[in-house]
Amino acid sequence: MVKIDNITLPDFPLLLAPMEDVSDPPFRAVCKDAGADLMYTEFISSEGLIRDAIKCRRKLDIFEYERPVGIQIFGGDEDSLAMAARIVDVTSPDLLDINFGCPVKKVAGRGAGAGVLKDLDLMVRLTAACVKATKLPVTVKTRLGWDDDTKNIEEVAERLQDVGIKALAIHGRTRCQMYKGQADWTLIGKVKNNPRIKIPIFGNGDINTPQKAVEYKNRYGVDGIMIGRAVIGYPWLFREIRHYEQTGELLPGPTLEERIAVSKKHLRLSVEWKGPVTGINEMRGCYANYLKGLPNIKEFRSRLVTLKTVEEVEAVLDEIEAYYKGIELEHAPIELIDYHQNCPL
C-alpha cells in the first residue's frame, strides 16, 4: 500500500492529473469508474478563491463517490495561498495540492504555477504557509525545473519534504519545454531513490500505454503514476494499466456499447453540474475522442455538435450504437495532445 499521511492507496496507485477545463466533476466520475485511485480538481487561483469568484468556488465541488480526492490551488503570494488553503479546508477534501507546474504564460508569467520554479526559496515559503494553514495533508505537483540550466527537482523534493508535504508528483519536463519533446524520467527516478526522501513520489509525463506505465514503474521505482492528457476521452486507460500491471496481459479496448454508455453518463453529469446550455456545449468536444476509430463517423459527429437537448444527443448516440453494432473497433494508439493550446489561461 501507498500512504499519503492518513490516506491509504493501493500498491502502485494511478492518479488523475489536475487539468484546467478538463478534470471537472463529470470527467472525474467517468475516470473513477475506469479505475482512477486518486483524483484532483482543476487548479484554483488563490486570489480568485479569496475574491469569491464564482468559477473558482464551483471548482471546490466534490462528491463522496470521488474519494479520495484532492483540491489543487495555485498562487505566488504566501498570505493569499494560506488563506485559500483555509477556505479549502472547510470543504473537506482528502488533501490539498499546490500547483508549481502549470506552464501557461498567464500563470507562470505572474510568478505562480511553474513560475515559482525560478525562486526555490519562495516555493518553500509558499509551501510552508499552506502546511501551517490547513489540517489537510499537503502535496505538490511540479516540473523538473524552469529550463535545462535549472533542473533543481532533487533539491526541491528534499526542501519541500522538510517543510511538511506528504507526497510529490513530478512532470518530467521543464517549464520551457511546455509539452515539447519527450518527458525525461531519469531525474524523477533519482528523486525516488534518494535515501533522504520518505514521501511517495509519483511520476507524470507521456504515459499513454499500459506497457509504458509498467516499464516506468520498474525502471524508475516510482510509487505511482499520474496520468493527464492520455485519458482525455479515453478514461479506460486506468483499467488497462491496472490489468496489465497485475496480469501481464493487455485488455481489449472498450466496446462500442461502453463508449456510448460513457458518452451518455458524461453528458448527463455535465448537464447536471453546468446546466443544460453549458453542459451540452462543452460536451461537444468530447465525442470525437469517445467515438474515435469508428469508420465514417464524421456525419454523426457533425450532427452531435449542433444538438441542443440531452434527448436529441442521446437519440443520435443510440443511432450510432445501432448503426455500428457488431463492429470490431481498432485499439488505436493514444495521441498526447497539448491541451494547453486552447486553455483560456
mmCIF file of C-alpha atoms in Angstrom:
data_model
loop_
_atom_site.group_PDB
_atom_site.id
_atom_site.type_symbol
_atom_site.label_atom_id
_atom_site.label_comp_id
_atom_site.label_asym_id
_atom_site.label_seq_id
_atom_site.Cartn_x
_atom_site.Cartn_y
_atom_site.Cartn_z
ATOM 1 C CA MET A 1 0.000 0.000 0.000
ATOM 2 C CA VAL A 2 0.987 3.626 -0.519
ATOM 3 C CA LYS A 3 0.269 6.128 2.259
ATOM 4 C CA ILE A 4 -0.207 9.867 1.882
ATOM 5 C CA ASP A 5 -0.427 10.820 5.543
ATOM 6 C CA ASN A 6 -3.709 9.162 6.624
ATOM 7 C CA ILE A 7 -4.828 8.292 3.075
ATOM 8 C CA THR A 8 -4.264 4.676 2.073
ATOM 9 C CA LEU A 9 -3.930 3.905 -1.629
ATOM 10 C CA PRO A 10 -3.339 0.555 -3.344
ATOM 11 C CA ASP A 11 0.113 -0.534 -4.453
ATOM 12 C CA PHE A 12 1.207 1.476 -7.490
ATOM 13 C CA PRO A 13 -1.771 3.883 -7.456
ATOM 14 C CA LEU A 14 -2.961 5.535 -10.662
ATOM 15 C CA LEU A 15 -3.724 9.236 -10.262
ATOM 16 C CA LEU A 16 -5.812 11.527 -12.440
ATOM 17 C CA ALA A 17 -3.846 14.724 -13.024
ATOM 18 C CA PRO A 18 -5.463 18.104 -12.391
ATOM 19 C CA MET A 19 -6.204 19.664 -15.792
ATOM 20 C CA GLU A 20 -7.804 23.044 -16.311
ATOM 21 C CA ASP A 21 -11.148 22.803 -18.115
ATOM 22 C CA VAL A 22 -10.832 19.010 -18.198
ATOM 23 C CA SER A 23 -10.830 17.350 -14.767
ATOM 24 C CA ASP A 24 -14.195 18.678 -13.603
ATOM 25 C CA PRO A 25 -16.679 16.521 -11.625
ATOM 26 C CA PRO A 26 -18.328 14.908 -14.706
ATOM 27 C CA PHE A 27 -14.983 13.847 -16.134
ATOM 28 C CA ARG A 28 -13.706 12.717 -12.745
ATOM 29 C CA ALA A 29 -16.779 10.488 -12.409
ATOM 30 C CA VAL A 30 -16.029 8.518 -15.567
ATOM 31 C CA CYS A 31 -12.351 8.272 -14.594
ATOM 32 C CA LYS A 32 -13.317 6.922 -11.167
ATOM 33 C CA ASP A 33 -15.481 4.298 -12.872
ATOM 34 C CA ALA A 34 -12.491 3.321 -15.011
ATOM 35 C CA GLY A 35 -10.223 2.790 -12.009
ATOM 36 C CA ALA A 36 -8.515 6.054 -11.025
ATOM 37 C CA ASP A 37 -7.260 5.635 -7.443
ATOM 38 C CA LEU A 38 -6.791 9.314 -6.569
ATOM 39 C CA MET A 39 -8.113 12.341 -8.431
ATOM 40 C CA TYR A 40 -7.579 16.088 -8.328
ATOM 41 C CA THR A 41 -9.789 19.023 -9.196
ATOM 42 C CA GLU A 42 -8.929 21.594 -11.822
ATOM 43 C CA PHE A 43 -6.491 24.050 -10.317
ATOM 44 C CA ILE A 44 -7.968 27.020 -8.479
ATOM 45 C CA SER A 45 -6.498 30.516 -8.235
ATOM 46 C CA SER A 46 -5.877 31.522 -4.629
ATOM 47 C CA GLU A 47 -6.689 35.138 -5.500
ATOM 48 C CA GLY A 48 -9.918 34.157 -7.251
ATOM 49 C CA LEU A 49 -10.960 31.973 -4.349
ATOM 50 C CA ILE A 50 -10.427 34.798 -1.881
ATOM 51 C CA ARG A 51 -12.405 37.211 -4.076
ATOM 52 C CA ASP A 52 -15.229 34.636 -4.155
ATOM 53 C CA ALA A 53 -15.063 34.345 -7.937
ATOM 54 C CA ILE A 54 -17.970 32.111 -8.970
ATOM 55 C CA LYS A 55 -15.934 29.885 -11.283
ATOM 56 C CA CYS A 56 -13.270 29.332 -8.628
ATOM 57 C CA ARG A 57 -15.831 28.492 -5.946
ATOM 58 C CA ARG A 58 -17.571 25.986 -8.219
ATOM 59 C CA LYS A 59 -14.296 24.128 -8.647
ATOM 60 C CA LEU A 60 -14.469 23.275 -4.953
ATOM 61 C CA ASP A 61 -17.409 20.948 -5.643
ATOM 62 C CA ILE A 62 -16.506 17.377 -4.740
ATOM 63 C CA PHE A 63 -18.692 14.321 -4.221
ATOM 64 C CA GLU A 64 -18.449 11.348 -1.894
ATOM 65 C CA TYR A 65 -18.056 8.808 -4.706
ATOM 66 C CA GLU A 66 -14.860 10.575 -5.807
ATOM 67 C CA ARG A 67 -12.901 9.984 -2.638
ATOM 68 C CA PRO A 68 -10.045 10.108 -2.155
ATOM 69 C CA VAL A 69 -9.913 13.445 -3.962
ATOM 70 C CA GLY A 70 -7.624 16.452 -3.689
ATOM 71 C CA ILE A 71 -8.262 20.123 -4.382
ATOM 72 C CA GLN A 72 -5.422 21.921 -6.140
ATOM 73 C CA ILE A 73 -4.638 25.620 -5.718
ATOM 74 C CA PHE A 74 -2.034 27.946 -7.173
ATOM 75 C CA GLY A 75 -0.656 31.374 -6.401
ATOM 76 C CA GLY A 76 2.514 33.324 -5.768
ATOM 77 C CA ASP A 77 1.723 35.151 -2.523
ATOM 78 C CA GLU A 78 2.149 33.489 0.861
ATOM 79 C CA ASP A 79 -0.769 35.188 2.599
ATOM 80 C CA SER A 80 -3.176 34.578 -0.280
ATOM 81 C CA LEU A 81 -2.161 30.943 -0.654
ATOM 82 C CA ALA A 82 -2.525 30.364 3.085
ATOM 83 C CA MET A 83 -5.960 31.989 3.114
ATOM 84 C CA ALA A 84 -7.034 29.885 0.133
ATOM 85 C CA ALA A 85 -5.817 26.778 1.970
ATOM 86 C CA ARG A 86 -8.047 27.653 4.918
ATOM 87 C CA ILE A 87 -11.032 28.083 2.580
ATOM 88 C CA VAL A 88 -10.311 24.688 1.011
ATOM 89 C CA ASP A 89 -10.045 23.158 4.476
ATOM 90 C CA VAL A 90 -13.727 23.920 5.123
ATOM 91 C CA THR A 91 -14.843 21.931 2.042
ATOM 92 C CA SER A 92 -13.242 18.764 3.478
ATOM 93 C CA PRO A 93 -11.374 17.190 0.569
ATOM 94 C CA ASP A 94 -8.932 14.408 1.398
ATOM 95 C CA LEU A 95 -5.873 16.507 0.625
ATOM 96 C CA LEU A 96 -4.695 19.890 -0.630
ATOM 97 C CA ASP A 97 -2.337 20.053 -3.602
ATOM 98 C CA ILE A 98 -0.225 23.041 -4.664
ATOM 99 C CA ASN A 99 0.424 23.615 -8.356
ATOM 100 C CA PHE A 100 4.016 24.561 -9.089
ATOM 101 C CA GLY A 101 3.896 23.113 -12.579
ATOM 102 C CA CYS A 102 1.399 24.917 -14.827
ATOM 103 C CA PRO A 103 3.471 26.291 -17.729
ATOM 104 C CA VAL A 104 0.984 28.645 -19.426
ATOM 105 C CA LYS A 105 2.135 32.247 -19.703
ATOM 106 C CA LYS A 106 -0.710 33.904 -17.800
ATOM 107 C CA VAL A 107 0.069 31.730 -14.764
ATOM 108 C CA ALA A 108 3.822 31.211 -14.891
ATOM 109 C CA GLY A 109 4.424 34.776 -16.073
ATOM 110 C CA ARG A 110 2.777 36.104 -12.918
ATOM 111 C CA GLY A 111 5.059 34.122 -10.646
ATOM 112 C CA ALA A 112 2.623 31.275 -9.948
ATOM 113 C CA GLY A 113 2.441 27.697 -11.186
ATOM 114 C CA ALA A 114 5.723 26.806 -12.884
ATOM 115 C CA GLY A 115 6.804 30.424 -12.488
ATOM 116 C CA VAL A 116 7.697 29.637 -8.881
ATOM 117 C CA LEU A 117 10.436 27.320 -10.186
ATOM 118 C CA LYS A 118 12.556 30.444 -10.699
ATOM 119 C CA ASP A 119 12.667 31.068 -6.943
ATOM 120 C CA LEU A 120 13.147 27.964 -4.833
ATOM 121 C CA ASP A 121 13.139 29.919 -1.569
ATOM 122 C CA LEU A 122 9.728 31.348 -2.472
ATOM 123 C CA MET A 123 8.472 27.860 -3.321
ATOM 124 C CA VAL A 124 9.500 26.668 0.121
ATOM 125 C CA ARG A 125 7.846 29.645 1.839
ATOM 126 C CA LEU A 126 4.601 29.210 -0.107
ATOM 127 C CA THR A 127 4.503 25.519 0.725
ATOM 128 C CA ALA A 128 5.259 26.070 4.400
ATOM 129 C CA ALA A 129 2.480 28.686 4.584
ATOM 130 C CA CYS A 130 -0.043 26.178 3.214
ATOM 131 C CA VAL A 131 1.105 23.391 5.523
ATOM 132 C CA LYS A 132 0.648 25.677 8.530
ATOM 133 C CA ALA A 133 -2.734 26.964 7.365
ATOM 134 C CA THR A 134 -4.542 23.650 6.904
ATOM 135 C CA LYS A 135 -5.206 20.408 8.725
ATOM 136 C CA LEU A 136 -5.228 18.563 5.405
ATOM 137 C CA PRO A 137 -2.261 16.626 4.043
ATOM 138 C CA VAL A 138 -0.463 18.924 1.601
ATOM 139 C CA THR A 139 1.047 17.588 -1.624
ATOM 140 C CA VAL A 140 2.781 19.308 -4.532
ATOM 141 C CA LYS A 141 2.830 18.876 -8.303
ATOM 142 C CA THR A 142 5.751 20.427 -10.154
ATOM 143 C CA ARG A 143 8.244 20.061 -13.008
ATOM 144 C CA LEU A 144 11.961 19.305 -13.248
ATOM 145 C CA GLY A 145 12.860 22.990 -13.238
ATOM 146 C CA TRP A 146 12.377 26.209 -15.188
ATOM 147 C CA ASP A 147 14.789 25.303 -18.021
ATOM 148 C CA ASP A 148 17.647 22.939 -18.823
ATOM 149 C CA ASP A 149 20.037 25.011 -16.713
ATOM 150 C CA THR A 150 17.856 24.936 -13.592
ATOM 151 C CA LYS A 151 16.730 21.339 -13.168
ATOM 152 C CA ASN A 152 16.665 21.550 -9.379
ATOM 153 C CA ILE A 153 13.987 18.948 -8.637
ATOM 154 C CA GLU A 154 16.245 16.922 -6.323
ATOM 155 C CA GLU A 155 16.760 19.911 -4.046
ATOM 156 C CA VAL A 156 13.085 20.854 -4.402
ATOM 157 C CA ALA A 157 11.974 17.418 -3.212
ATOM 158 C CA GLU A 158 14.183 17.491 -0.125
ATOM 159 C CA ARG A 159 13.258 21.012 0.911
ATOM 160 C CA LEU A 160 9.524 20.571 0.376
ATOM 161 C CA GLN A 161 9.582 17.315 2.330
ATOM 162 C CA ASP A 162 11.374 19.167 5.120
ATOM 163 C CA VAL A 163 8.543 21.726 5.417
ATOM 164 C CA GLY A 164 5.883 19.058 5.599
ATOM 165 C CA ILE A 165 4.486 17.912 2.242
ATOM 166 C CA LYS A 166 3.178 14.347 2.223
ATOM 167 C CA ALA A 167 3.710 13.429 -1.462
ATOM 168 C CA LEU A 168 5.237 14.891 -4.607
ATOM 169 C CA ALA A 169 4.160 14.476 -8.239
ATOM 170 C CA ILE A 170 6.789 15.364 -10.837
ATOM 171 C CA HIS A 171 6.210 16.045 -14.522
ATOM 172 C CA GLY A 172 9.315 15.046 -16.472
ATOM 173 C CA ARG A 173 9.745 18.312 -18.374
ATOM 174 C CA THR A 174 10.907 21.838 -17.605
ATOM 175 C CA ARG A 175 8.585 24.804 -17.885
ATOM 176 C CA CYS A 176 10.354 25.994 -21.022
ATOM 177 C CA GLN A 177 9.683 22.660 -22.716
ATOM 178 C CA MET A 178 5.928 23.050 -22.180
ATOM 179 C CA TYR A 179 4.873 19.706 -23.749
ATOM 180 C CA LYS A 180 7.552 19.531 -26.430
ATOM 181 C CA GLY A 181 9.891 16.576 -26.792
ATOM 182 C CA GLN A 182 9.777 13.555 -24.535
ATOM 183 C CA ALA A 183 9.368 13.609 -20.780
ATOM 184 C CA ASP A 184 12.631 12.775 -19.003
ATOM 185 C CA TRP A 185 12.010 10.441 -16.091
ATOM 186 C CA THR A 186 15.650 9.981 -15.076
ATOM 187 C CA LEU A 187 15.524 12.798 -12.521
ATOM 188 C CA ILE A 188 12.176 11.531 -11.228
ATOM 189 C CA GLY A 189 13.924 8.204 -10.596
ATOM 190 C CA LYS A 190 16.793 9.962 -8.812
ATOM 191 C CA VAL A 191 14.356 11.735 -6.513
ATOM 192 C CA LYS A 192 12.558 8.491 -5.695
ATOM 193 C CA ASN A 193 15.819 6.656 -4.999
ATOM 194 C CA ASN A 194 17.268 9.417 -2.837
ATOM 195 C CA PRO A 195 17.602 7.832 0.637
ATOM 196 C CA ARG A 196 16.540 11.141 2.215
ATOM 197 C CA ILE A 197 13.141 11.025 0.518
ATOM 198 C CA LYS A 198 10.495 9.245 2.590
ATOM 199 C CA ILE A 199 7.306 10.579 0.977
ATOM 200 C CA PRO A 200 5.609 8.945 -2.048
ATOM 201 C CA ILE A 201 6.911 10.108 -5.427
ATOM 202 C CA PHE A 202 4.544 9.997 -8.397
ATOM 203 C CA GLY A 203 5.800 10.257 -11.968
ATOM 204 C CA ASN A 204 3.951 12.148 -14.687
ATOM 205 C CA GLY A 205 4.501 12.662 -18.387
ATOM 206 C CA ASP A 206 3.870 10.769 -21.634
ATOM 207 C CA ILE A 207 2.234 7.668 -20.131
ATOM 208 C CA ASN A 208 -0.155 6.518 -22.852
ATOM 209 C CA THR A 209 0.064 2.717 -22.801
ATOM 210 C CA PRO A 210 -0.076 0.011 -20.117
ATOM 211 C CA GLN A 211 3.319 -1.243 -21.244
ATOM 212 C CA LYS A 212 4.978 2.132 -20.730
ATOM 213 C CA ALA A 213 3.349 2.560 -17.323
ATOM 214 C CA VAL A 214 4.704 -0.760 -16.047
ATOM 215 C CA GLU A 215 8.078 -0.252 -17.717
ATOM 216 C CA TYR A 216 8.499 3.115 -15.988
ATOM 217 C CA LYS A 217 7.336 1.686 -12.690
ATOM 218 C CA ASN A 218 10.040 -0.966 -12.872
ATOM 219 C CA ARG A 219 12.770 1.255 -14.305
ATOM 220 C CA TYR A 220 12.372 4.274 -12.053
ATOM 221 C CA GLY A 221 10.786 2.784 -8.920
ATOM 222 C CA VAL A 222 8.083 5.446 -8.572
ATOM 223 C CA ASP A 223 5.315 4.842 -6.052
ATOM 224 C CA GLY A 224 2.602 5.521 -8.628
ATOM 225 C CA ILE A 225 1.815 7.286 -11.862
ATOM 226 C CA MET A 226 -0.182 10.432 -12.542
ATOM 227 C CA ILE A 227 -1.928 10.484 -15.917
ATOM 228 C CA GLY A 228 -3.361 13.530 -17.649
ATOM 229 C CA ARG A 229 -3.562 14.048 -21.389
ATOM 230 C CA ALA A 230 -3.758 10.352 -22.282
ATOM 231 C CA VAL A 231 -7.120 9.861 -20.547
ATOM 232 C CA ILE A 232 -8.843 12.844 -22.148
ATOM 233 C CA GLY A 233 -11.584 10.988 -23.981
ATOM 234 C CA TYR A 234 -10.090 7.622 -23.006
ATOM 235 C CA PRO A 235 -10.593 7.006 -19.265
ATOM 236 C CA TRP A 236 -10.318 3.253 -19.873
ATOM 237 C CA LEU A 237 -6.528 3.589 -19.796
ATOM 238 C CA PHE A 238 -6.694 3.375 -15.992
ATOM 239 C CA ARG A 239 -8.219 -0.108 -16.013
ATOM 240 C CA GLU A 240 -5.959 -1.237 -18.859
ATOM 241 C CA ILE A 241 -2.834 -0.248 -16.903
ATOM 242 C CA ARG A 242 -4.075 -1.904 -13.723
ATOM 243 C CA HIS A 243 -4.914 -5.144 -15.550
ATOM 244 C CA TYR A 244 -1.562 -5.249 -17.319
ATOM 245 C CA GLU A 245 0.332 -4.449 -14.122
ATOM 246 C CA GLN A 246 -1.400 -7.289 -12.283
ATOM 247 C CA THR A 247 -1.502 -9.948 -15.023
ATOM 248 C CA GLY A 248 0.953 -9.004 -17.756
ATOM 249 C CA GLU A 249 -1.899 -9.247 -20.248
ATOM 250 C CA LEU A 250 -3.374 -6.486 -22.395
ATOM 251 C CA LEU A 251 -7.093 -5.847 -22.125
ATOM 252 C CA PRO A 252 -9.057 -5.257 -25.300
ATOM 253 C CA GLY A 253 -10.254 -1.696 -25.782
ATOM 254 C CA PRO A 254 -13.720 -0.584 -24.728
ATOM 255 C CA THR A 255 -16.624 -1.894 -26.748
ATOM 256 C CA LEU A 256 -18.901 0.345 -28.748
ATOM 257 C CA GLU A 257 -21.569 -0.129 -26.076
ATOM 258 C CA GLU A 258 -19.146 1.057 -23.377
ATOM 259 C CA ARG A 259 -18.167 4.097 -25.406
ATOM 260 C CA ILE A 260 -21.794 5.084 -25.898
ATOM 261 C CA ALA A 261 -22.645 4.468 -22.232
ATOM 262 C CA VAL A 262 -19.752 6.636 -21.030
ATOM 263 C CA SER A 263 -20.657 9.377 -23.511
ATOM 264 C CA LYS A 264 -24.192 9.411 -22.104
ATOM 265 C CA LYS A 265 -23.070 9.395 -18.479
ATOM 266 C CA HIS A 266 -20.559 12.184 -19.078
ATOM 267 C CA LEU A 267 -23.255 14.199 -20.874
ATOM 268 C CA ARG A 268 -25.857 13.776 -18.126
ATOM 269 C CA LEU A 269 -23.415 14.679 -15.367
ATOM 270 C CA SER A 270 -22.174 17.654 -17.367
ATOM 271 C CA VAL A 271 -25.710 18.995 -17.716
ATOM 272 C CA GLU A 272 -26.473 18.380 -14.036
ATOM 273 C CA TRP A 273 -23.374 20.251 -12.901
ATOM 274 C CA LYS A 274 -23.104 23.014 -15.504
ATOM 275 C CA GLY A 275 -26.690 23.475 -16.632
ATOM 276 C CA PRO A 276 -28.237 22.452 -19.964
ATOM 277 C CA VAL A 277 -26.673 25.066 -22.234
ATOM 278 C CA THR A 278 -23.081 24.989 -20.978
ATOM 279 C CA GLY A 279 -23.217 21.275 -20.230
ATOM 280 C CA ILE A 280 -24.288 20.347 -23.754
ATOM 281 C CA ASN A 281 -21.988 22.854 -25.450
ATOM 282 C CA GLU A 282 -18.883 21.780 -23.542
ATOM 283 C CA MET A 283 -19.550 18.106 -24.246
ATOM 284 C CA ARG A 284 -19.307 18.730 -27.988
ATOM 285 C CA GLY A 285 -15.544 18.470 -27.901
ATOM 286 C CA CYS A 286 -15.657 15.064 -26.202
ATOM 287 C CA TYR A 287 -17.491 12.977 -28.780
ATOM 288 C CA ALA A 288 -14.592 12.806 -31.245
ATOM 289 C CA ASN A 289 -12.451 11.023 -28.654
ATOM 290 C CA TYR A 290 -15.170 8.753 -27.297
ATOM 291 C CA LEU A 291 -16.114 7.652 -30.817
ATOM 292 C CA LYS A 292 -12.596 7.502 -32.239
ATOM 293 C CA GLY A 293 -11.965 4.536 -34.519
ATOM 294 C CA LEU A 294 -15.461 4.282 -35.948
ATOM 295 C CA PRO A 295 -15.326 4.465 -39.751
ATOM 296 C CA ASN A 296 -17.150 7.304 -41.474
ATOM 297 C CA ILE A 297 -18.217 8.806 -38.142
ATOM 298 C CA LYS A 298 -17.850 12.402 -39.334
ATOM 299 C CA GLU A 299 -21.506 12.779 -40.351
ATOM 300 C CA PHE A 300 -22.741 11.615 -36.956
ATOM 301 C CA ARG A 301 -20.266 13.886 -35.157
ATOM 302 C CA SER A 302 -21.435 16.834 -37.227
ATOM 303 C CA ARG A 303 -24.960 16.231 -36.017
ATOM 304 C CA LEU A 304 -23.941 15.769 -32.378
ATOM 305 C CA VAL A 305 -22.317 19.194 -32.182
ATOM 306 C CA THR A 306 -25.452 21.004 -33.363
ATOM 307 C CA LEU A 307 -27.994 19.461 -30.992
ATOM 308 C CA LYS A 308 -29.380 21.418 -28.047
ATOM 309 C CA THR A 309 -31.063 18.907 -25.741
ATOM 310 C CA VAL A 310 -29.925 15.797 -23.905
ATOM 311 C CA GLU A 311 -32.711 13.808 -25.512
ATOM 312 C CA GLU A 312 -31.585 14.758 -29.020
ATOM 313 C CA VAL A 313 -27.961 13.883 -28.290
ATOM 314 C CA GLU A 314 -28.844 10.549 -26.712
ATOM 315 C CA ALA A 315 -31.079 9.701 -29.674
ATOM 316 C CA VAL A 316 -28.148 10.178 -32.063
ATOM 317 C CA LEU A 317 -25.861 8.167 -29.749
ATOM 318 C CA ASP A 318 -28.449 5.355 -29.848
ATOM 319 C CA GLU A 319 -28.491 5.644 -33.616
ATOM 320 C CA ILE A 320 -24.690 5.325 -33.710
ATOM 321 C CA GLU A 321 -24.810 2.247 -31.465
ATOM 322 C CA ALA A 322 -27.369 0.584 -33.728
ATOM 323 C CA TYR A 323 -25.598 1.578 -36.952
ATOM 324 C CA TYR A 324 -22.201 0.205 -35.898
ATOM 325 C CA LYS A 325 -23.488 -2.796 -33.915
ATOM 326 C CA GLY A 326 -21.119 -5.740 -34.165
ATOM 327 C CA ILE A 327 -18.166 -3.712 -35.449
ATOM 328 C CA GLU A 328 -14.705 -4.548 -34.100
ATOM 329 C CA LEU A 329 -13.038 -1.329 -33.018
ATOM 330 C CA GLU A 330 -9.348 -0.856 -33.635
ATOM 331 C CA HIS A 331 -7.355 -0.247 -30.453
ATOM 332 C CA ALA A 332 -5.688 2.901 -31.816
ATOM 333 C CA PRO A 333 -2.638 4.486 -30.126
ATOM 334 C CA ILE A 334 -3.459 7.391 -27.798
ATOM 335 C CA GLU A 335 -2.209 10.720 -29.101
ATOM 336 C CA LEU A 336 -0.839 13.084 -26.465
ATOM 337 C CA ILE A 337 -2.195 16.470 -27.484
ATOM 338 C CA ASP A 338 -1.101 19.770 -25.955
ATOM 339 C CA TYR A 339 -4.416 20.595 -24.337
ATOM 340 C CA HIS A 340 -2.976 23.910 -23.095
ATOM 341 C CA GLN A 341 -3.148 25.241 -26.663
ATOM 342 C CA ASN A 342 -6.816 26.026 -26.141
ATOM 343 C CA CYS A 343 -6.562 26.826 -22.453
ATOM 344 C CA PRO A 344 -8.279 30.151 -21.629
ATOM 345 C CA LEU A 345 -5.424 30.959 -19.271
#
